Short mmCIF file of C-alpha atoms in Angstrom, two decimals:
data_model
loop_
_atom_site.label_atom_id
_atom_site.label_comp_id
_atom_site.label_asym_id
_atom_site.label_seq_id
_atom_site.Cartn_x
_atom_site.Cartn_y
_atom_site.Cartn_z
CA UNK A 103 0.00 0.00 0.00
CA UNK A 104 1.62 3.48 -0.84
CA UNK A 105 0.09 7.25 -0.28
CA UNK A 106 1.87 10.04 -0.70
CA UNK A 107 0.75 13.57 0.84
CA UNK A 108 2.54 17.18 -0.08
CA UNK A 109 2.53 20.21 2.07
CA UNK A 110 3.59 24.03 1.81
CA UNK A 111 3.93 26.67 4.04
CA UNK A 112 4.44 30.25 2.08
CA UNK A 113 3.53 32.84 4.41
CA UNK A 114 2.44 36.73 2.72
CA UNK A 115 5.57 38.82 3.86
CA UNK A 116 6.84 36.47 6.01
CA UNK A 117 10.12 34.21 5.46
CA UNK A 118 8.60 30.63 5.24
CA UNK A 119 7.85 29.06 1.68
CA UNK A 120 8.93 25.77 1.80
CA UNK A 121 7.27 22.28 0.97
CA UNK A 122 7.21 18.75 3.05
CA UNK A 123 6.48 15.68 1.01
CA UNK A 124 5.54 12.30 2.61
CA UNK A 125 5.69 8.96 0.45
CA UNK A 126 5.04 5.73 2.03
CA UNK A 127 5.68 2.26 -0.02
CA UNK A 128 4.69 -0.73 2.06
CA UNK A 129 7.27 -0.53 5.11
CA UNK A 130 9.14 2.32 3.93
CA UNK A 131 8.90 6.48 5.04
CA UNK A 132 10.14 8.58 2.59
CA UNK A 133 9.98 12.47 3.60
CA UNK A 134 11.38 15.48 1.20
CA UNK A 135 11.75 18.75 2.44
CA UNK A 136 13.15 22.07 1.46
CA UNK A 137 12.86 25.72 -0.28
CA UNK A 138 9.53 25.25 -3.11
CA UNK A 139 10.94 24.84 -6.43
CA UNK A 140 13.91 23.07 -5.17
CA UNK A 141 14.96 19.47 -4.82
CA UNK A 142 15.40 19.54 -1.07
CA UNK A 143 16.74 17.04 1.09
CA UNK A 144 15.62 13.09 1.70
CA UNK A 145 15.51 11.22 4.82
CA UNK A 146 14.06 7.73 4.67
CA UNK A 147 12.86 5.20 7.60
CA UNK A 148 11.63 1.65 7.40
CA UNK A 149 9.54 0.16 9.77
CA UNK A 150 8.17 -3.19 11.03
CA UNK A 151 4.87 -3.25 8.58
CA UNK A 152 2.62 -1.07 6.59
CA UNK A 153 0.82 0.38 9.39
CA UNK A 154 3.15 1.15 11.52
CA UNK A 155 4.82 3.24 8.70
CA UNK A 156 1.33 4.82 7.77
CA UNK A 157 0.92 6.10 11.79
CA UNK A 158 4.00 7.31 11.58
CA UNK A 159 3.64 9.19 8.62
CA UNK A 160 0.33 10.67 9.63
CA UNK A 161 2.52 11.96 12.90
CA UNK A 162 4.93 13.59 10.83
CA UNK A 163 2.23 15.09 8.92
CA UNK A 164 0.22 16.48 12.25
CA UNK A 165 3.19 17.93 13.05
CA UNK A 166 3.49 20.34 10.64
CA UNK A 167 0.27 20.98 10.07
CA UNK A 168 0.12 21.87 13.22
CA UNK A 169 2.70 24.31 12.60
CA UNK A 170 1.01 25.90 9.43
CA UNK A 171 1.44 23.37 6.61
CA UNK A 172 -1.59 23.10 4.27
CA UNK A 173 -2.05 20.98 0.87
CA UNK A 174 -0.56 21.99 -2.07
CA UNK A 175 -0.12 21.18 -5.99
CA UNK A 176 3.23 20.69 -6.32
CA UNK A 177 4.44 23.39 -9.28
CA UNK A 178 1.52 25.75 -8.05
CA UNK A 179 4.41 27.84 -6.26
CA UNK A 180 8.01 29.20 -7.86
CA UNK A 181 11.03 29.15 -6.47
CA UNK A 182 12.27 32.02 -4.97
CA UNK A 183 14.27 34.21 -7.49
CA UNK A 184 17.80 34.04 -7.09
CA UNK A 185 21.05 36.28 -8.45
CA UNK A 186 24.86 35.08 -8.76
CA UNK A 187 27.62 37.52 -8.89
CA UNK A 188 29.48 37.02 -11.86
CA UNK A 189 32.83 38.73 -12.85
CA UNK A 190 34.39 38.85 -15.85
CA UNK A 191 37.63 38.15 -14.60
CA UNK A 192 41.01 39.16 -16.48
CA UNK A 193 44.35 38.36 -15.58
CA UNK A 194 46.41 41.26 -13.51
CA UNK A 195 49.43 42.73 -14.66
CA UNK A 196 50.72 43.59 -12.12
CA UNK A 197 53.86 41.25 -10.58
CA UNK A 198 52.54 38.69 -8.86
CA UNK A 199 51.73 38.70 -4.96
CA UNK A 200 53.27 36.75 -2.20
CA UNK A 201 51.05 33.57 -1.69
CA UNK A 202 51.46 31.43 0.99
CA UNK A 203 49.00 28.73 0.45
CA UNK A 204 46.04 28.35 -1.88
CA UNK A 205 43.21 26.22 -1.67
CA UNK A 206 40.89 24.83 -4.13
CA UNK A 207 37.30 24.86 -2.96
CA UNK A 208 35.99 23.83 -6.56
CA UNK A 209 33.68 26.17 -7.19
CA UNK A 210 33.45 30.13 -7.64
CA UNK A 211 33.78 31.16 -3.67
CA UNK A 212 32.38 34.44 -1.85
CA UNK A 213 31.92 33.66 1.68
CA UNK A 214 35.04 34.40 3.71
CA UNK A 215 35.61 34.54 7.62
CA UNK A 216 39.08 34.76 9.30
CA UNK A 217 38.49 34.40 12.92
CA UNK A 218 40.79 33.27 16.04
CA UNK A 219 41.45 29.78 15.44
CA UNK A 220 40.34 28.92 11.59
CA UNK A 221 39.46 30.42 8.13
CA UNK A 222 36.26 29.74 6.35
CA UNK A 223 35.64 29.54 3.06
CA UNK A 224 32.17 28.87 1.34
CA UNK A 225 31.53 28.52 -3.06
CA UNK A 226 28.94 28.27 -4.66
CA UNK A 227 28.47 24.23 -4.32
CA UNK A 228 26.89 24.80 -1.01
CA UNK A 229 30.54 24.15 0.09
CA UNK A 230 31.72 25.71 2.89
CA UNK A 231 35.30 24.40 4.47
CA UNK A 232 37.77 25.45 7.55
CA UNK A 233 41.22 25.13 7.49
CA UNK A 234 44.02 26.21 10.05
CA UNK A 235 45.51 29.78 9.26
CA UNK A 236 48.74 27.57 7.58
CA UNK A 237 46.05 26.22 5.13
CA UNK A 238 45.02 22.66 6.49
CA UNK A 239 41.59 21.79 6.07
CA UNK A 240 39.98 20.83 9.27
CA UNK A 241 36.56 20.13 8.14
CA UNK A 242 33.15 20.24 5.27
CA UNK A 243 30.12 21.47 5.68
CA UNK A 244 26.87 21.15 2.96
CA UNK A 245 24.46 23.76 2.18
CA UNK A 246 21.46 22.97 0.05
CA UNK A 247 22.74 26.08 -2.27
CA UNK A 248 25.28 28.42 -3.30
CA UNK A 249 27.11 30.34 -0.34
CA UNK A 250 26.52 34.37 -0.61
CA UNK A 251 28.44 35.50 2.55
CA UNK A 252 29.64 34.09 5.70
CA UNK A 253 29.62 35.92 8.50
CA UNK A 254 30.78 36.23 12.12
CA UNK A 255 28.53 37.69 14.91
CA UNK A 256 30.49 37.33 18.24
CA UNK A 257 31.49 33.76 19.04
CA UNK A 258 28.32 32.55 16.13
CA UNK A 259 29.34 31.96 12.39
CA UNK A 260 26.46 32.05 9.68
CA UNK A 261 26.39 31.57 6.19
CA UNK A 262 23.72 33.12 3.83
CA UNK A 263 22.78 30.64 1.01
CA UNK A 264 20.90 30.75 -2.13
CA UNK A 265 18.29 29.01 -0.67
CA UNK A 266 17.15 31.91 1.20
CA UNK A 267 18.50 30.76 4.61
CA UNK A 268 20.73 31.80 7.24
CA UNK A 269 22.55 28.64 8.76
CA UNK A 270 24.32 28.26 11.69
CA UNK A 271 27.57 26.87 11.48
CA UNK A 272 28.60 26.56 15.45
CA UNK A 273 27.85 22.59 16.01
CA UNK A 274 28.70 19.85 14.40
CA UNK A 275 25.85 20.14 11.44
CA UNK A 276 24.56 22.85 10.05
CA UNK A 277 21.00 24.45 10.97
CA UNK A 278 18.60 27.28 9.78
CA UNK A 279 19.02 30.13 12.14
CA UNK A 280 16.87 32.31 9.89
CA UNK A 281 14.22 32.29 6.50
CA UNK A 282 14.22 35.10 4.60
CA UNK A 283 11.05 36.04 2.22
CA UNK A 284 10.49 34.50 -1.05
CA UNK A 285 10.36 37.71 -2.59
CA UNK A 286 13.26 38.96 -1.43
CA UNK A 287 16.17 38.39 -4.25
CA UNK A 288 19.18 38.34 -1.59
CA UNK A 289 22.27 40.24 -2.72
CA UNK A 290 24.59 40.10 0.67
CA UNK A 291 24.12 39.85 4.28
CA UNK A 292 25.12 40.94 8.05
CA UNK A 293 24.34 40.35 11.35
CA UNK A 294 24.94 42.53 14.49
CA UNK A 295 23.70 41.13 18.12
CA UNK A 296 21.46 38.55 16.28
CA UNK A 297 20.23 41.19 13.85
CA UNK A 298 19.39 40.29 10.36
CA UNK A 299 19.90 42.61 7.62
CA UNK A 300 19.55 41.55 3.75
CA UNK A 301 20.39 43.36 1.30
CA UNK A 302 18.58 42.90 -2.23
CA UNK A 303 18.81 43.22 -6.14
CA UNK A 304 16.00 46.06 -6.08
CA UNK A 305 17.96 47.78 -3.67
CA UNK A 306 16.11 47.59 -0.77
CA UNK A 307 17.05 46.22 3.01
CA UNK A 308 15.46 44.30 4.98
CA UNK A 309 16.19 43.88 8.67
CA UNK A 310 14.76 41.32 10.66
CA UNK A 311 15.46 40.55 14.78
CA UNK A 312 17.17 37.34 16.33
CA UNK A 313 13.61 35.39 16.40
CA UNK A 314 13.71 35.88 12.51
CA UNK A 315 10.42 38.57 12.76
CA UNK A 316 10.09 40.99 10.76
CA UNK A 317 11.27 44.13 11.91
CA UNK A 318 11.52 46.83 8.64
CA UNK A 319 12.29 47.33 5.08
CA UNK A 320 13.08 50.17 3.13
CA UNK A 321 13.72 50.81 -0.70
CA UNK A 322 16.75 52.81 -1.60
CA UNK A 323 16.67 55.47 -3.88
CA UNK A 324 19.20 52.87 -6.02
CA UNK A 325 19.16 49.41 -7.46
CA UNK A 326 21.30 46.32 -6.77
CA UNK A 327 22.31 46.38 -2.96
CA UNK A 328 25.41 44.74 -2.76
CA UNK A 329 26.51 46.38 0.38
CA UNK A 330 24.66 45.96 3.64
CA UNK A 331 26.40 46.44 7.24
CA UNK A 332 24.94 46.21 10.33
CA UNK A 333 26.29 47.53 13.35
CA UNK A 334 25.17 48.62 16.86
CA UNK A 335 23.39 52.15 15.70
CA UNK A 336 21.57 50.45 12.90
CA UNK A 337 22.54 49.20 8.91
CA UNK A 338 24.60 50.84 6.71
CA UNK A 339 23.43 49.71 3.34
CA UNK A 340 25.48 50.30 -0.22
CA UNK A 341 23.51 50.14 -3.50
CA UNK A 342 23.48 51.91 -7.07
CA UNK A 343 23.17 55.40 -5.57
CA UNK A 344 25.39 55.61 -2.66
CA UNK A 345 25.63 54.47 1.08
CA UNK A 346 22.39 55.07 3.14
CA UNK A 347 22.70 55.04 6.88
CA UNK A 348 19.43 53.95 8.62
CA UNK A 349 18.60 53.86 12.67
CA UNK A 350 17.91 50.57 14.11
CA UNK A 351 14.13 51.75 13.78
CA UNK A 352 14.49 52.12 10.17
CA UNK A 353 14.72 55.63 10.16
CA UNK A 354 17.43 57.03 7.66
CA UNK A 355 20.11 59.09 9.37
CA UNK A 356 22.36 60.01 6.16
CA UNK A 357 22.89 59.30 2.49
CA UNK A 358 26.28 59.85 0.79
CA UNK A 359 26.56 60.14 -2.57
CA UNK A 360 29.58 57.55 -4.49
CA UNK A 361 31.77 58.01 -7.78
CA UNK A 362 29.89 54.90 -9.39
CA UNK A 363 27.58 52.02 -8.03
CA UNK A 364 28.43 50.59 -4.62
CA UNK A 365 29.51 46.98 -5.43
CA UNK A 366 31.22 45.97 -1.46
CA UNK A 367 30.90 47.25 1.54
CA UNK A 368 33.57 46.75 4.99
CA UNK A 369 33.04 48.44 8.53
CA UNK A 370 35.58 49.55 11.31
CA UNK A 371 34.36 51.15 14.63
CA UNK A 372 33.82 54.19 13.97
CA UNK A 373 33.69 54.49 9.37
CA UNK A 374 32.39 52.46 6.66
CA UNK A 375 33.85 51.67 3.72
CA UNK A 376 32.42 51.09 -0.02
CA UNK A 377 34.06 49.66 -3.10
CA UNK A 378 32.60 51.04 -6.23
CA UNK A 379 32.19 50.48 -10.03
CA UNK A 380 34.33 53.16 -10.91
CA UNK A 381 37.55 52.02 -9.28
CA UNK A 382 37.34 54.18 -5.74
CA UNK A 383 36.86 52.86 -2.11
CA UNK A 384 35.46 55.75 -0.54
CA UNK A 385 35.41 55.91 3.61
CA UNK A 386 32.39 57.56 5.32
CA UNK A 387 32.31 58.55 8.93
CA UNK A 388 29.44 56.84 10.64
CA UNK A 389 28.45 59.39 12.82
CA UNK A 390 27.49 61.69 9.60
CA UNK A 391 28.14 60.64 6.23
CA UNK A 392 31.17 62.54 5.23
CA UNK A 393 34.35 61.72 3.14
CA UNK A 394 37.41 60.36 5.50
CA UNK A 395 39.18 59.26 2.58
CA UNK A 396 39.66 58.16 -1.10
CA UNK A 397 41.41 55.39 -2.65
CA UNK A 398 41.75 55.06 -6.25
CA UNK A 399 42.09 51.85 -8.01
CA UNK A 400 42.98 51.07 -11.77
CA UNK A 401 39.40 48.72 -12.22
CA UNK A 402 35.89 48.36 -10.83
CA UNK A 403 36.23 47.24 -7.07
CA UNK A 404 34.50 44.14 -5.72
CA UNK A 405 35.77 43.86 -2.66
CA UNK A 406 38.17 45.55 -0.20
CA UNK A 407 38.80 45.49 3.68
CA UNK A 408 41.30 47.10 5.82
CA UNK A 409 43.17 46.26 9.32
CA UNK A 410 41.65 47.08 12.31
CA UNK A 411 40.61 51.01 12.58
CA UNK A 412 41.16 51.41 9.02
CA UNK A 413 45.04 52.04 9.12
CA UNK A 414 45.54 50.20 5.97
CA UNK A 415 43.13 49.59 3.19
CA UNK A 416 42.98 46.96 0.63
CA UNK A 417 40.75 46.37 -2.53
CA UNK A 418 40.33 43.49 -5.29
CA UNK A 419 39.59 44.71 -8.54
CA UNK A 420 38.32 42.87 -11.43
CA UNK A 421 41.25 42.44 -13.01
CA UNK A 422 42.72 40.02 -10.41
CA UNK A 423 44.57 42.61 -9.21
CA UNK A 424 44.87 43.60 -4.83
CA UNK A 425 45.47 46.87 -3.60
CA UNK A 426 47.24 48.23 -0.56
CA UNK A 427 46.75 51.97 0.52
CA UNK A 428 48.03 53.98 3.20
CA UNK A 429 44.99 55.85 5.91
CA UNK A 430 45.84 59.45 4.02
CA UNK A 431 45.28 57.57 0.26
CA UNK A 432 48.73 56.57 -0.54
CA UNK A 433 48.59 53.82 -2.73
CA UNK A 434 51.68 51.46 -1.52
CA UNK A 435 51.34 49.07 -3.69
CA UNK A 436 49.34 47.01 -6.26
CA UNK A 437 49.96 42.84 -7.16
CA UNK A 438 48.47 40.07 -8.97
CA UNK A 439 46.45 37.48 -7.44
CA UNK A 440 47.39 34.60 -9.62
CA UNK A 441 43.93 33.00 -8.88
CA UNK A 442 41.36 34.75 -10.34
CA UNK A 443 39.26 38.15 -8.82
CA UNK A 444 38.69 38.97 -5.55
CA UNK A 445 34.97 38.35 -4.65
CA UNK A 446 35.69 38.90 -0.86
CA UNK A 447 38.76 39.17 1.32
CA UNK A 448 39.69 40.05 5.09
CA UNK A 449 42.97 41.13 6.22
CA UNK A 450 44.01 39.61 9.80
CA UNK A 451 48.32 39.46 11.23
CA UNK A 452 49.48 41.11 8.32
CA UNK A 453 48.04 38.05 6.19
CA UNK A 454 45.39 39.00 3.36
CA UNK A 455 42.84 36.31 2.89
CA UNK A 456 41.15 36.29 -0.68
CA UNK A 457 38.04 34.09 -1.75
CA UNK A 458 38.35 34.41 -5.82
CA UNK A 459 36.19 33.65 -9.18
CA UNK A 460 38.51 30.30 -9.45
CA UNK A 461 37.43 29.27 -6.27
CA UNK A 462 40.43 29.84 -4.51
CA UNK A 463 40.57 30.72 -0.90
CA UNK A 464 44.59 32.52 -0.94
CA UNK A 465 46.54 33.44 1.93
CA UNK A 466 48.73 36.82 0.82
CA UNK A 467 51.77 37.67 3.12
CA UNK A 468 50.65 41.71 3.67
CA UNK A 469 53.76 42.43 5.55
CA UNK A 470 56.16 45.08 4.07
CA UNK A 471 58.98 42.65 3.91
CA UNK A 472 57.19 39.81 1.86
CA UNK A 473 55.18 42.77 -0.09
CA UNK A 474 59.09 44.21 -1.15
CA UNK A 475 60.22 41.08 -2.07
CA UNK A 476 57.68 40.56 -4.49
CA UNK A 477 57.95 43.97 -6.28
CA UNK A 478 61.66 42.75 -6.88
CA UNK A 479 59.98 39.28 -8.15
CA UNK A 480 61.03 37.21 -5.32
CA UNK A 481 58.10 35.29 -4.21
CA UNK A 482 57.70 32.48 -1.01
CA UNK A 483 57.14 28.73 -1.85
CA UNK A 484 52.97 28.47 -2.44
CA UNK A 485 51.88 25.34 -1.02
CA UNK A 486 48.71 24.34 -3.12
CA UNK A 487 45.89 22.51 -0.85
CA UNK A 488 43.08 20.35 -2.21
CA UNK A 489 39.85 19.01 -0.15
CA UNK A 490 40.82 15.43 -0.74
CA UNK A 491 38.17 13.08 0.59
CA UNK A 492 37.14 14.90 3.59
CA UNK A 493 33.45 13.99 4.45
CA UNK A 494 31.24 16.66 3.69
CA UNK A 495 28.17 17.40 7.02
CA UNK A 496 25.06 18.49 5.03
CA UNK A 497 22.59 20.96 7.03
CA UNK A 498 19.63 18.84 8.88
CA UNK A 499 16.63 18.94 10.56
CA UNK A 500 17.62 15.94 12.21
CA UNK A 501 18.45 15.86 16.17
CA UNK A 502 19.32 12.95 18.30
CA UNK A 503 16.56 11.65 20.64
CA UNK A 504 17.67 11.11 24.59
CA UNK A 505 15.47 9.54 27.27
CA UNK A 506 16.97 11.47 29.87
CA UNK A 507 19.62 13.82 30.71
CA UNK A 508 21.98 13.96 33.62
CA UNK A 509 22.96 17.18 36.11
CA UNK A 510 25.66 19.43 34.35
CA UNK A 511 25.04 17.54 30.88
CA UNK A 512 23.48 20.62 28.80
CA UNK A 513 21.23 22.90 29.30
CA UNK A 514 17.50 22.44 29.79
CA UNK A 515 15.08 24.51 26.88
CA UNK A 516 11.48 23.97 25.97
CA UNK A 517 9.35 25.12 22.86
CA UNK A 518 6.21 27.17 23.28
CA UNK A 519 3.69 28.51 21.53
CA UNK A 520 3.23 31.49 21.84
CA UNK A 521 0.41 34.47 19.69
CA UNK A 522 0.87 31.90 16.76
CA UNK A 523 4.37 30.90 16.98
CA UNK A 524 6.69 28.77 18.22
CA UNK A 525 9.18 30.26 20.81
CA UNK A 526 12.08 29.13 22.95
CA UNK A 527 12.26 29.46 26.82
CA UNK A 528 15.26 28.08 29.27
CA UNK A 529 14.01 25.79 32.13
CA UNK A 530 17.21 25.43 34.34
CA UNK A 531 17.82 27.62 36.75
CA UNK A 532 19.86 30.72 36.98
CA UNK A 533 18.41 32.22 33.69
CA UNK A 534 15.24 34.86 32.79
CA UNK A 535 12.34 32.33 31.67
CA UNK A 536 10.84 35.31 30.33
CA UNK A 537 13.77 35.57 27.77
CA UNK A 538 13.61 33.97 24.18
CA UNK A 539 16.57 31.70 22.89
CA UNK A 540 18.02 31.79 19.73
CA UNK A 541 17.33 28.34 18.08
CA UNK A 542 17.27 26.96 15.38
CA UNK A 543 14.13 26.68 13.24
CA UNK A 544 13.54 23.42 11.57
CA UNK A 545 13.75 21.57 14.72
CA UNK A 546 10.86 23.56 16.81
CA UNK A 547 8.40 21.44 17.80
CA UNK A 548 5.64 22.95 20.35
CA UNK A 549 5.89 21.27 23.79
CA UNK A 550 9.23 19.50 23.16
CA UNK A 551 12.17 19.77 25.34
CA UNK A 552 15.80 20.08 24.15
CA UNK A 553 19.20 19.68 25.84
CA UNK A 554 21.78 22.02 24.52
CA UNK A 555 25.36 22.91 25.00
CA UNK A 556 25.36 26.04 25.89
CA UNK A 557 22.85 29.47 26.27
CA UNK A 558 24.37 32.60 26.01
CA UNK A 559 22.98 35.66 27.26
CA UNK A 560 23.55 38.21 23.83
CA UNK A 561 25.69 41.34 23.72
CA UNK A 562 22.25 43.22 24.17
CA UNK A 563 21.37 41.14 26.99
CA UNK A 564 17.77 40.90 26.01
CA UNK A 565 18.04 37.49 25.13
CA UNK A 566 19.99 34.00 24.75
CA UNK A 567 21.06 32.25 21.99
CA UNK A 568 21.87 28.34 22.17
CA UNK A 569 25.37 26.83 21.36
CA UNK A 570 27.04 23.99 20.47
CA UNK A 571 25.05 20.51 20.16
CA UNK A 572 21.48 19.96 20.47
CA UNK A 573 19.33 16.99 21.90
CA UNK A 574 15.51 16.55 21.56
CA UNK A 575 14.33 15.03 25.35
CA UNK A 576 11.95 12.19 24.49
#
């Protein structure tokens, strides 16, 4: 006996439009779930005889209609429209720069995090890899789509994918920490104290709050948003037009005006900086708007960065070429990649860390000894670092079941429902009960308990977010 039943949840300005499919064949459970339009992911189950796997089918199903799911025609609904950056990438040249290490993700990469312990690197396979700061890959993780950004918000690192989620990448497998609408065609992203902000191809931003709720959305007076950074006294957002400084209320504070469309965007404390069309990265104060500095490159910029406080500033141009300037506009020097454009970089211990059109993740020695020798055409020994046949952890739903849970082992957090959705509350003792968590979506289920890791109170401290591994209490 087989029955299949197919479910959709697209919500009208809200983030949610996905599908669920349940299949049974005799003994067997096969479920499919994802973004609509997409192929999604497959989990299947057998059981002891056809009615056991039809009741627990007909579970699975009560579950989410429970949680909003209604029939559907499948092919009713579109996928969600999605834009790739692409480059037309020529080869620099300009002597070549001082390499360290490259490593071949396999794929055109953009998202790029340099943090204490470990790079990351994610391409547009849904790939997204660590590896030491001396290049050796330490581990895989797979997203359902291409990788826009990756990004770090204190000790949490997300990735925004194609898909239209926000995953978590701080446990062992990765988990949606936040849906973004279906109408929303997501050009780059940032998060500041669990803040969402998405920048779009229509220019507009969207900002949305660490329970993934709406919070605003503006238009800009531009198109094609490639710049959005978010920041304690609200977003800065780059598009077509200039750089537009909102409040954290959505209210715009400034506009500044750019020499050509905004195409990246970096912050420092107190300025923001924007690489443009035109060739300039142009530095705003935050506190008003004006010009702090200019910095004139030879191609269109799509990407730049600078060490901490903006003392040095560096830009990748189109033509695989990186750029070093001096605070006052000095340019001190310009050299070739050797691996393609610079889609994103970050600068960290005088090392420059590029994520290219080749799919290269490079590691450039910055310092002004390594820099010298090159200009003279002496050059370090690159060590060139494949993936091999590391096992790759694809994002799931999936959590491991426990009967019971000992003192000290986690701690204790239980879903509620609460004005029509599902919310997170901590049950041990010594934190606010009144306080949401931070958790991740696809694994709410109303009345169920979970063990986790940790629960941070946020840098706002108006609320926690969970860390580390997560148990479901059966």
């Amino acid at each position: 006996m087989s029955a299949t039943t197919y479910l959709e949840l697209s919500e009208t300005g809200g983030g949610a439009h996905k599908f669920y499919e349940v299949r049974v064949v005799d003994t067997e459970v096969t479920i499919t779930y994802g973004r609509i339009g997409e192929q999604g992911q497959v989990r299947t189950a057998t059981f002891a005889d056809n009615g056991k796997a039809l009741k627990a089918a007909e579970k699975k199903i009560g579950e989410k209609v429970r949680k909003g799911y209604a029939p559907a025609v499948k092919g009713e609904r579109a996928r969600r429209p999605v834009s790739r950056r692409e480059i037309v990438s020529t080869r620099s040249t300009a002597r070549q720069a001082p390499v360290l290490w490259r490593f071949a993700s396999g794929a055109p990469a953009f998202g790029i995090f340099v943090g204490d312990e470990q790079a990351w690197v994610g391409n547009e396979n849904g790939d997204v890899y660590t590896l030491t700061h001396d290049g050796r890959v330490t581990g895989r993780f797979g997203l359902p789509d291409a990788v826009k950004c990756i990004v770090a918000d204190d000790f949490w690192i997300y990735a925004g994918c194609d898909d239209g989620n926000v995953y978590d990448l701080g446990a062992k497998v990765p988990r949606v920490a936040y849906e973004i609408a279906n109408d929303v065609d997501i050009y780059w992203l940032d998060i500041h104290d669990g803040v969402l902000g998405v920048s779009d191809r229509q220019g507009g931003v969207t900002v949305v709050d660490h329970e993934d709720e709406f919070q605003w959305s503006r238009p800009s007076s531009g198109d094609s948003g490639w710049m959005v950074r978010n920041a304690a006294d609200g977003v800065y957002h780059g598009h077509s037009r200039g750089v537009t400084h909102y409040s954290t209320r959505g209210e715009q504070v400034w506009h500044a005006e750019t020499t050509g469309s905004v195409l990246f965007g970096w912050q420092e404390r107190a300025e923001v900086f924007a690489g443009t069309s035109r060739g300039w990265v142009h530095r705003f104060a935050k506190s008003d708007g004006k010009v702090t500095g200019d910095y004139r490159c030879d191609a269109a910029v799509f990407s730049c960065a600078t060490s901490p406080d903006g003392e040095f500033v560096f830009a990748g141009d189109n033509q695989s070429s990186v750029y070093c300037f001096a605070a006052d506009g000095t340019r001190l020097w310009k050299l070739g990649t050797g691996c393609g454009s610079a889609y994103s970089m970050q600068y960290r211990d005088e090392r420059l860390y590029l994520v290219t059109t080749d799919g290269s993740l490079a590691c450039v020695d910055a310092s002004p000894a390594a820099v010298h020798a090159a200009e003279q055409g002496t050059l370090p020994d690159r060590q060139d670092i494949k993936a091999g046949s590391i096992n790759r952890v694809e994002a799931t739903a999936e959590v491991e079941v426990v009967t019971h849970v000992a003192p000290g082992d986690g701690v204790l957090v239980e879903c509620v429902q609460v004005g029509g959705r599902v919310r997170v509350h901590v049950l041990s003792d010594g934190y606010d009960r009144t306080w949401g968590v931070q958790f991740p979506k696809h694994i709410r289920v109303p009345g169920a308990r979970y063990v986790v890791s940790e629960v941070l109170t946020s840098a706002s401290g108006s609320f926690y977010r969970a860390r580390g591994e997560i148990k479901r209490i059966h």
